[in-house]
Coordinates of C-alpha atoms in Angstrom, one line a residue:
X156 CA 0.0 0.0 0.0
X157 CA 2.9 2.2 0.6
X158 CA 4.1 1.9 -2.6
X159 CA 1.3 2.6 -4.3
X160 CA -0.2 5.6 -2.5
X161 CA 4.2 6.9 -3.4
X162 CA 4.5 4.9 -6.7
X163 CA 7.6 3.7 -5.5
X164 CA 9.4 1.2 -7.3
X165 CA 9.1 -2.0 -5.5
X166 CA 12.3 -3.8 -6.9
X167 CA 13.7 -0.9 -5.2
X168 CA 12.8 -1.6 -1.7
X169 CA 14.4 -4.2 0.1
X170 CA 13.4 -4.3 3.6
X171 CA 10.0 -2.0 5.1
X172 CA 9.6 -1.9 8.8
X173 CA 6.7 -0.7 10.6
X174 CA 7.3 0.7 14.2
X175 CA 5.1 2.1 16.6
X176 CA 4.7 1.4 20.7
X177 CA 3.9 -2.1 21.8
X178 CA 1.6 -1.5 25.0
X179 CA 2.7 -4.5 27.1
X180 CA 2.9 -3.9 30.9
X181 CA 0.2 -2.8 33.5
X182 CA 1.2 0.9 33.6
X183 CA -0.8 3.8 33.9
X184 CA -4.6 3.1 33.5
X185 CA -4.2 1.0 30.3
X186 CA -6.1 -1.9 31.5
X187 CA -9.2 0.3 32.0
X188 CA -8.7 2.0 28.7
X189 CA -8.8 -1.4 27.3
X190 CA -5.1 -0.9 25.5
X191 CA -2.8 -3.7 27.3
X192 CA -1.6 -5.3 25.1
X193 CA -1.9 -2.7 22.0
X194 CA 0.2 -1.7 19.2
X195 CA 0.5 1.6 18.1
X196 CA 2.1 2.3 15.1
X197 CA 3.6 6.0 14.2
X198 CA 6.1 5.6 11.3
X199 CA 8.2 3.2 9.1
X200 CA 11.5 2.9 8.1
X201 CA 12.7 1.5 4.6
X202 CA 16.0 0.5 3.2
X203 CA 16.7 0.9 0.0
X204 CA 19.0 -0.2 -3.0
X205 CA 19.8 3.2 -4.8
X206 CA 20.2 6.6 -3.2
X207 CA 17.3 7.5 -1.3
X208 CA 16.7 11.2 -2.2
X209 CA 14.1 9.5 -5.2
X210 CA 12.4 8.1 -3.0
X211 CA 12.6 10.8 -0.2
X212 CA 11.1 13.0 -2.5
X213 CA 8.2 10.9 -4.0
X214 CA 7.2 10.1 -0.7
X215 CA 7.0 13.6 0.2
X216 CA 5.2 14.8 -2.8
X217 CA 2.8 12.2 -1.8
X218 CA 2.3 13.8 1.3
X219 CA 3.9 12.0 3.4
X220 CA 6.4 12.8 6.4
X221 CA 9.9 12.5 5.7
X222 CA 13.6 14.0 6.0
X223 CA 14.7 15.5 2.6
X224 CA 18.1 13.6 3.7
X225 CA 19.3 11.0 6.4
X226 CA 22.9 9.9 7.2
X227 CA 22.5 6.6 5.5
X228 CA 21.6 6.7 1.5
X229 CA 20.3 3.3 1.8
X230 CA 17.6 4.1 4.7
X231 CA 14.6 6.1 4.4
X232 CA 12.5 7.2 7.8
X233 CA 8.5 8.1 7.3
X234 CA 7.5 9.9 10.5
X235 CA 3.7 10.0 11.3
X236 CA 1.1 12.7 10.3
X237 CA -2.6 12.2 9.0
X238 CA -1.5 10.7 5.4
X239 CA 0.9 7.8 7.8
X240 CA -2.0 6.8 10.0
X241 CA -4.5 6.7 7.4
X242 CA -2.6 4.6 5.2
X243 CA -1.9 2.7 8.6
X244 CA -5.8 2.7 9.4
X245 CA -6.4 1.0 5.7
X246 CA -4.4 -1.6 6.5
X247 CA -5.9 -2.6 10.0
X248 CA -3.3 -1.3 12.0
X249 CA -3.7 0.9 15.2
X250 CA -2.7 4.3 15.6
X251 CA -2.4 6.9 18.6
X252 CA -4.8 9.5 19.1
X253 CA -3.6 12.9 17.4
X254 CA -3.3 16.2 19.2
X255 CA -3.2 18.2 16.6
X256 CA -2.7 18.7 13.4
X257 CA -1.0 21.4 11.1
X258 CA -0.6 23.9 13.8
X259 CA 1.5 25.0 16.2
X260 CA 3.2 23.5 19.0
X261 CA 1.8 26.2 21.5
X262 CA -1.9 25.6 20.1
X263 CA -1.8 22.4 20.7
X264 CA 0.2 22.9 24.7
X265 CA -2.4 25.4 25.1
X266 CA -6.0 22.7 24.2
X267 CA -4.0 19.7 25.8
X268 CA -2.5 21.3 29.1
X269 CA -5.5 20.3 31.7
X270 CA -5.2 16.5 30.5
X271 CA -0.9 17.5 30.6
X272 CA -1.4 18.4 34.3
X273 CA -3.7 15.3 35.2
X274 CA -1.4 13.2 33.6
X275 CA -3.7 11.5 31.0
X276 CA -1.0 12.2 28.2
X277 CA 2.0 9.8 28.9
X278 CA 3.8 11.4 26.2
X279 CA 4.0 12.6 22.6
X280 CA 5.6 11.9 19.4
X281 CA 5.5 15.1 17.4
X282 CA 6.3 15.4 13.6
X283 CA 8.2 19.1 13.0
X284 CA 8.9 20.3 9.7
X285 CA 11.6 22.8 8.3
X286 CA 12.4 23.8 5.2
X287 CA 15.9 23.0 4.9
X288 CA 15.6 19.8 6.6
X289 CA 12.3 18.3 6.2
X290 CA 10.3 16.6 8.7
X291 CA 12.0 15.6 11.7
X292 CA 10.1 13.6 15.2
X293 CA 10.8 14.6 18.6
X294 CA 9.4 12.1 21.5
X295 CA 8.1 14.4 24.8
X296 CA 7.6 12.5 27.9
X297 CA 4.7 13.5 30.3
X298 CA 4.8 15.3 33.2
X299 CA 4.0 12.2 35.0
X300 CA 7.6 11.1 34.8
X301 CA 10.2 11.9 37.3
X302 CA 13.3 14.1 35.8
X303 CA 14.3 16.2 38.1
X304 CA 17.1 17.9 35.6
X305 CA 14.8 18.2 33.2
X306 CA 12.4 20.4 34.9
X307 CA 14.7 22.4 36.9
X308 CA 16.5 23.5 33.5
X309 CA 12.8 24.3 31.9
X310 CA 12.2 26.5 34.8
X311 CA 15.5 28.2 34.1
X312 CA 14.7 28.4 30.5
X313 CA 11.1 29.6 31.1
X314 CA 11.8 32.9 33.4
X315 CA 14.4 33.9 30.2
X316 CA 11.5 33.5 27.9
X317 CA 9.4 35.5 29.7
X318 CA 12.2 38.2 30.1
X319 CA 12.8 38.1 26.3
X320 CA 11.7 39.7 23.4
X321 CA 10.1 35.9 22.4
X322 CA 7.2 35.9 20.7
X323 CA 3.6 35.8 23.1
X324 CA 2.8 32.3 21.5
X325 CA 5.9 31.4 22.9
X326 CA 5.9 33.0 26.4
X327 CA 2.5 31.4 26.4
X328 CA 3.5 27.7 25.9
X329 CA 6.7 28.2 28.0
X330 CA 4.8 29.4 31.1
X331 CA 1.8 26.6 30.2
X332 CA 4.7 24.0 30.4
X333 CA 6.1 25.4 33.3
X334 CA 2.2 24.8 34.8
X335 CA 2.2 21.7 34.3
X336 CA 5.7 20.6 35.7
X337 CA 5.3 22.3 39.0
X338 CA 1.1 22.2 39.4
X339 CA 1.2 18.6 40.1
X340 CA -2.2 18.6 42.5
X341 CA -4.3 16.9 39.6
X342 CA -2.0 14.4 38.9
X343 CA -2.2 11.0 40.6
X344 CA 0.8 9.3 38.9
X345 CA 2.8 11.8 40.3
X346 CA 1.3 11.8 43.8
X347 CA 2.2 8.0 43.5
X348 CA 6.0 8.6 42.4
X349 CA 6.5 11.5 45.8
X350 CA 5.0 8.8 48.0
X351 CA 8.1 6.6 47.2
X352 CA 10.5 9.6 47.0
X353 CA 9.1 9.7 50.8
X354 CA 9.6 6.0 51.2
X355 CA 13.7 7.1 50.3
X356 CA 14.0 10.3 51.6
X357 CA 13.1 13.7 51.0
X358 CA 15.2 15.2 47.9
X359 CA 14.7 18.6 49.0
X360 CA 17.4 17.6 51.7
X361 CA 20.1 16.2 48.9
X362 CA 23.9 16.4 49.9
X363 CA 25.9 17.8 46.7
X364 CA 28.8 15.2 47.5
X365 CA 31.3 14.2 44.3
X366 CA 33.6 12.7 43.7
X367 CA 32.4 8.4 43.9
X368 CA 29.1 9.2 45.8
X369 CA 26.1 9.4 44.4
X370 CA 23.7 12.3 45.9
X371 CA 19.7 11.6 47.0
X372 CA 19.0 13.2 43.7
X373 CA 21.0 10.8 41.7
X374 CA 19.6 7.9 44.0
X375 CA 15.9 8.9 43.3
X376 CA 17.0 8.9 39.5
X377 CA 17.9 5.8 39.9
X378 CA 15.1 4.3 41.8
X379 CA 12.5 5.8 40.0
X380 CA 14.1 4.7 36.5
X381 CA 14.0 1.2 37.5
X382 CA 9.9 0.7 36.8
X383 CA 10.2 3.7 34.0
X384 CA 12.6 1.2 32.2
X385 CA 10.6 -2.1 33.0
X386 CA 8.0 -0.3 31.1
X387 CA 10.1 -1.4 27.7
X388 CA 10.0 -5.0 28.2
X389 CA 7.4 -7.7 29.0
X390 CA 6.2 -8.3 32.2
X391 CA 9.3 -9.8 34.4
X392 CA 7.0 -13.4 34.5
X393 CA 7.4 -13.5 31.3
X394 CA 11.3 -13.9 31.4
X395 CA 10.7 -16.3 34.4
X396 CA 8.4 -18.5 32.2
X397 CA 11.9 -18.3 30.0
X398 CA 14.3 -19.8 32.5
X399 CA 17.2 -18.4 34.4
X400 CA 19.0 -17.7 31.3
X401 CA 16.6 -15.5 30.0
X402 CA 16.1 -13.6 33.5
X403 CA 20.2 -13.0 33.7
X404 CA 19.7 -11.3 30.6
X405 CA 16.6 -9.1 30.9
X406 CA 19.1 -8.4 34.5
X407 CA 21.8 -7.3 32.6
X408 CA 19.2 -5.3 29.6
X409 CA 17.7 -3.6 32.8
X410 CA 21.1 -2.4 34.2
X411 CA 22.0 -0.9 30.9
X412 CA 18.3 0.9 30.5
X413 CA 18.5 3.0 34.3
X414 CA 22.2 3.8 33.8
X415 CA 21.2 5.4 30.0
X416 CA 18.5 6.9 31.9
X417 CA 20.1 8.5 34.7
X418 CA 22.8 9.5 32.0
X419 CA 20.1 10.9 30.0
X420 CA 18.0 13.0 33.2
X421 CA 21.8 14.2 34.1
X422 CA 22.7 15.2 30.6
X423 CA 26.1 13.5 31.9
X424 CA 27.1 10.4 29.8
X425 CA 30.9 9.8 31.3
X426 CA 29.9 9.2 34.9
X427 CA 27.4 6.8 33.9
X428 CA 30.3 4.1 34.4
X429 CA 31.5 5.2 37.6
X430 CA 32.0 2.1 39.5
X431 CA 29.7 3.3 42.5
X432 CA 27.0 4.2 40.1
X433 CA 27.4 0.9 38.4
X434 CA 27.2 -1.3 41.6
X435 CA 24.3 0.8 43.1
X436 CA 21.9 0.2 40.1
X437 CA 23.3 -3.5 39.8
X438 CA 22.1 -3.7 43.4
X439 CA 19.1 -1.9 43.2
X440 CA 17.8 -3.6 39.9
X441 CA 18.6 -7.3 41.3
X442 CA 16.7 -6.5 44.6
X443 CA 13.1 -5.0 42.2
X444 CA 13.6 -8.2 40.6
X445 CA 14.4 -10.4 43.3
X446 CA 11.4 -9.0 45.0
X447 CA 9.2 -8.8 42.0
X448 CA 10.1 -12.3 41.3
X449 CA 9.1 -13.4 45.2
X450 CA 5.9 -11.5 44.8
X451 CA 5.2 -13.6 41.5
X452 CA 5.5 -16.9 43.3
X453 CA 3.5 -15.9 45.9
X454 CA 0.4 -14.9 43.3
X455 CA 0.5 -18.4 41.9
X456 CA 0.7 -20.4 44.8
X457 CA -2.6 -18.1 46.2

């Protein structure tokens, strides 16, 4: 169908793949929105056996999303936007809710901010397009999430904004944003997440140490990142169904997800492999498992 609606030469395409976001653990309210277990599919990626500027530009003038160049001549990326998901839709497949459509970012902050501050939206994939570049996607977590650095730099970046020249749409979506990250009263996931900050200390009361110690902050990172990173994988019964082979390595997976996470909240990818870091999260990840697993034998034997 894809080539088709591009009239794309099929002995030119090698390989399609269709991505989106599987839906596979309890999180969130998916199991009374009836999505467990979902697939939601928001672009494609192709490779290709000549250049792909061709086919770049046929699938754009077909209305489609796509870079006018990527890194790789043999790889072409289709980000999603209404032409994607209805192709998508014809071909029984699933798609996320849209947002918005062919406007700007702050219209569509300003008409989604009450569901942003409940936490309802756990995140969006947005398709941005430039005219020297093309179409580009940018993933936005919700405010739901815990990332400390994050926020803390948005606030920074907010009150310059508002003591800028910037545009009003601008100053508009920056201080709607800046809502939503510290107006948290609505917002249940979050009220969940401070409850086990509580459960490991207050943050507020962080010791700045460096050197090999890791401070509260880092700690609550680290913590929090382990069930933010489970959220990737199947359920951990799944691996035990697998054997003990398969649970060493969903172990070792996990390690690897929280430390790129805490790299990525901290914006600090060399410390990442700091030997105290490493043995923390090695510790903190078997014990959630450990535990996780104990609680797992306990539901089937009641």
């Amino acid at each position: 169908m894809l080539i088709e609606a591009a009239c794309l030469d099929p002995e030119n395409i090698t390989k399609c793949i269709i991505y989106g976001e599987f839906i596979c653990n309890a999180c969130y309210d998916y199991s009374e929105r009836d999505i467990l277990g979902d697939w939601k599919v928001f672009g494609a990626t192709m490779e290709v056996k000549k250049d792909n500027i061709e086919t770049l530009v046929k699938l754009a003038e077909a209305g489609f999303a796509v870079p006018k160049r990527t890194n790789n001549p043999n790889h072409v990326k289709i980000y999603p936007n209404e032409k994607f998901s209805e192709l998508a839709r014809n071909a029984n497949m699933d798609v996320p809710d849209s947002k918005g459509t062919n406007e700007s970012l702050a219209k569509i902050i300003e008409r989604n901010k009450d569901d942003m501050k409940r936490g309802l939206i756990e995140g969006l994939v947005i398709t941005i397009y430039q005219e020297k570049d093309g179409s580009r996607l940018i993933k936005w977590k919700g405010a739901q999430e815990y990332q400390p650095h994050a926020h803390t730099k948005f606030l920074k970046a907010n009150d310059l904004v508002q003591n800028s020249g910037a545009h009003e749409d601008v100053k508009k979506a920056f201080h709607e944003v800046s809502e939503v990250i510290t107006d948290t009263s609505e917002n249940e996931l979050v009220k969940k997440i401070e409850t086990k900050k509580a459960n490991h200390g207050n943050p507020e009361e962080k010791k700045k140490t460096k050197g090999k110690y890791l401070s509260n902050i880092d700690k609550d990172i680290i913590l929090l990142g382990i069930p933010h990173s489970q959220k990737k994988f199947d359920s951990i019964e799944v691996y035990q169904k697998r054997g003990e082979k398969a649970l060493e390595e969903y172990r070792e997976t996990l390690i690897h997800e929280v430390k790129e996470h805490l790299a990525k909240e901290k914006n600090d990818f060399e410390g990442i492999d700091d030997e105290t870091t490493v043995a923390f999260i090695t510790s903190k990840v078997k014990s959630t498992i450990k535990t996780q697993l104990e609680e797992s034998d306990t539901n089937r034997a009641n």
